[in-house]
XYZ file of C-alpha atoms in Angstrom:
229
model
C -27.974 21.456 5.617
C -24.588 20.698 4.091
C -25.022 17.004 5.035
C -28.545 16.965 3.462
C -27.121 18.424 0.255
C -24.430 15.808 0.093
C -26.819 12.899 0.445
C -29.136 14.381 -2.253
C -26.169 14.693 -4.568
C -25.137 11.124 -3.873
C -28.396 9.518 -4.528
C -30.337 9.844 -7.719
C -33.693 8.289 -8.233
C -33.768 6.789 -11.724
C -36.864 4.605 -11.665
C -40.157 4.486 -9.917
C -42.934 2.164 -10.918
C -46.063 4.346 -10.264
C -48.436 1.746 -11.719
C -47.956 -0.706 -8.778
C -49.459 -0.509 -5.386
C -46.090 -0.174 -3.871
C -43.621 2.174 -5.604
C -40.239 0.633 -6.256
C -37.272 2.945 -5.937
C -34.005 2.138 -7.764
C -30.985 4.228 -6.594
C -28.191 5.067 -8.915
C -25.223 4.930 -6.636
C -21.929 6.701 -7.072
C -19.042 4.090 -6.838
C -17.960 5.046 -3.267
C -16.469 3.663 -0.074
C -16.489 5.472 3.284
C -13.616 5.090 5.781
C -12.403 7.147 8.735
C -15.038 9.759 8.194
C -14.095 10.273 4.581
C -15.736 9.298 1.331
C -13.645 7.927 -1.569
C -14.938 7.593 -5.169
C -13.761 5.129 -7.853
C -11.357 6.344 -10.529
C -11.607 4.953 -14.094
C -8.421 6.433 -15.585
C -5.919 5.564 -12.858
C -4.305 2.204 -12.073
C -1.658 1.214 -9.612
C 1.700 1.175 -11.395
C 2.925 -1.891 -9.491
C 1.752 -3.881 -6.395
C 4.849 -2.758 -4.551
C 3.093 0.636 -4.175
C 0.239 -0.896 -2.149
C 0.682 0.091 1.521
C -0.806 -1.086 4.742
C -4.435 -2.224 5.289
C -6.526 0.622 6.685
C -9.911 -1.023 6.933
C -12.555 -3.118 5.192
C -16.038 -2.932 3.780
C -18.766 -3.764 6.291
C -21.859 -3.075 4.210
C -22.857 -3.100 0.503
C -25.584 -0.417 0.076
C -26.429 -1.323 -3.544
C -27.645 -4.791 -2.513
C -29.257 -3.795 0.715
C -30.602 -0.238 0.611
C -33.703 1.079 -1.266
C -34.246 4.157 1.042
C -32.983 7.309 -0.764
C -32.753 9.080 2.644
C -30.147 6.581 3.873
C -27.018 8.215 5.088
C -23.833 6.300 4.223
C -21.504 5.623 7.231
C -17.930 4.300 7.753
C -17.584 0.896 6.238
C -20.284 1.385 3.573
C -19.555 0.966 -0.089
C -21.759 1.189 -3.108
C -20.572 -1.882 -5.036
C -17.693 -3.521 -3.077
C -18.582 -6.639 -1.369
C -18.614 -7.002 2.450
C -15.152 -7.962 3.710
C -13.244 -6.224 0.851
C -9.951 -4.933 2.274
C -9.000 -1.266 1.854
C -5.304 -0.354 1.373
C -3.205 2.743 1.430
C -1.327 3.820 -1.790
C 2.189 4.722 -0.852
C 3.029 8.414 -0.943
C -0.469 9.299 -2.155
C -2.596 9.994 0.939
C -5.728 10.988 -1.042
C -5.890 7.570 -2.671
C -6.860 4.061 -1.460
C -6.731 0.707 -3.286
C -8.833 -2.393 -3.349
C -7.795 -5.753 -4.851
C -9.603 -6.510 -8.109
C -8.367 -9.387 -10.387
C -10.158 -7.849 -13.287
C -8.219 -4.643 -13.134
C -4.875 -4.064 -14.835
C -2.158 -4.624 -12.232
C -4.678 -6.167 -9.898
C -6.183 -3.174 -8.046
C -8.906 -0.560 -8.326
C -8.100 2.950 -7.166
C -10.372 5.311 -5.185
C -9.820 8.990 -4.501
C -10.863 11.004 -1.472
C -14.006 12.877 -2.522
C -12.738 16.308 -1.350
C -9.618 16.042 -3.400
C -9.358 18.197 -6.477
C -6.827 16.097 -8.340
C -7.639 15.591 -12.040
C -6.715 12.335 -13.681
C -7.605 12.988 -17.279
C -5.398 13.061 -20.274
C -4.989 16.845 -20.358
C -3.471 16.747 -16.780
C -1.080 13.918 -17.421
C 2.632 14.905 -17.471
C 3.591 13.575 -20.891
C 7.295 14.516 -20.443
C 7.825 11.892 -17.754
C 6.283 8.878 -19.577
C 8.645 5.889 -19.286
C 6.541 3.230 -21.093
C 3.078 2.543 -22.500
C 1.467 -0.892 -22.164
C -1.123 -1.779 -24.789
C -4.061 -4.196 -23.954
C -6.970 -5.443 -25.992
C -10.444 -5.599 -24.569
C -12.319 -3.778 -21.739
C -13.121 -6.515 -19.182
C -10.100 -8.661 -18.300
C -8.050 -6.936 -21.138
C -5.428 -9.066 -22.878
C -1.837 -7.627 -22.800
C -0.386 -7.098 -26.377
C 2.949 -5.427 -26.033
C 4.890 -2.674 -24.419
C 6.054 0.616 -26.092
C 9.324 1.637 -24.412
C 11.321 3.457 -27.104
C 11.226 7.198 -26.617
C 10.566 7.818 -30.324
C 7.482 5.493 -30.373
C 6.253 7.028 -27.122
C 6.533 10.506 -28.432
C 4.881 9.598 -31.746
C 1.917 7.951 -30.040
C 1.317 10.965 -27.743
C 1.638 13.219 -30.791
C -0.941 11.322 -32.778
C -3.362 11.474 -29.723
C -2.656 15.206 -29.304
C -3.465 15.738 -33.079
C -6.846 13.985 -32.904
C -9.629 15.820 -34.577
C -12.874 16.503 -32.634
C -15.959 15.164 -34.354
C -19.516 15.939 -33.352
C -21.242 13.774 -36.010
C -19.189 10.662 -36.242
C -20.885 7.281 -35.606
C -18.687 4.142 -35.470
C -19.594 1.365 -37.921
C -21.186 -1.398 -35.981
C -22.466 -3.397 -38.836
C -20.152 -6.244 -38.067
C -20.073 -5.828 -34.278
C -18.863 -3.326 -31.617
C -15.581 -1.477 -32.178
C -12.517 -3.185 -30.656
C -11.263 -1.527 -27.502
C -7.611 -1.112 -26.703
C -6.364 0.051 -23.345
C -3.274 2.311 -23.231
C -1.546 2.460 -19.841
C 0.945 5.220 -19.345
C 3.649 4.798 -16.768
C 5.911 7.367 -15.228
C 7.758 7.883 -11.994
C 4.767 7.670 -9.734
C 2.855 4.893 -7.811
C -0.024 5.381 -10.247
C -0.380 5.081 -14.072
C -2.992 6.497 -16.440
C -5.313 4.314 -18.469
C -7.263 5.451 -21.548
C -9.327 3.622 -24.114
C -8.700 3.828 -27.818
C -11.232 2.211 -30.221
C -11.222 0.859 -33.819
C -14.406 0.087 -35.799
C -12.500 -1.616 -38.690
C -11.947 1.651 -40.511
C -11.557 4.501 -38.069
C -9.455 4.930 -34.879
C -11.123 7.114 -32.248
C -11.268 7.888 -28.503
C -13.124 10.140 -26.175
C -11.808 12.737 -23.754
C -13.925 15.852 -23.414
C -15.172 15.116 -26.916
C -14.922 12.184 -29.311
C -11.748 12.525 -31.463
C -10.739 10.866 -34.711
C -7.079 9.684 -34.664
C -4.868 9.221 -37.647
C -4.661 5.712 -39.002
C -0.903 5.579 -38.262
C -1.710 4.999 -34.583
C -2.777 1.499 -35.552
C 0.747 0.660 -36.697
C 1.988 1.570 -33.173
C -0.832 -0.013 -31.255
C -0.867 -3.229 -33.133
C 2.869 -3.525 -33.636
C 4.225 -7.115 -32.987
């Protein structure tokens, strides 16, 4: 019964064409990979701090379910992944047994991180230890972000964190997109761990904002820090 509940939670039917003779089912997969009897799910706010923290290879992807499975009753097995290509190698993350890494040239520092599904670790801004931040890297863009500069002075680090902490929650703000989408900036926070935290800050030409549990407006001063030469 527990296994059935797990599969039903993993798979969600999001489209079914009832007007055709044969119904077409589209499955909205969670970004997962299964290895050694465990399921790992992709993290979006965690990056490897440095490639030296990548450990031994522990397996590889044998089957891509997104490209090959349309049966919502399919039970993922070892070697299956939702979106990773067949042959993708899986690596340990040193000193962090609940995480694994896969090489991805589009990710900052070259790897995407997955967390063991049963782990309860939280990787959001509220759970980050702000007192141990050693530097903050700033990037522009979302896909293949371009590095801009590094904030390493303690005064600048503390001020950036303070401005984020003082952000004002807004339930009715809509960014100005009359001249295009807001510009995205990636903030990568490094401390004395194998992983770093990555969060997205946006600017619509007038207002700086970001989203954690809720959308928050950030003081204009943050632009002076983010865009500093």
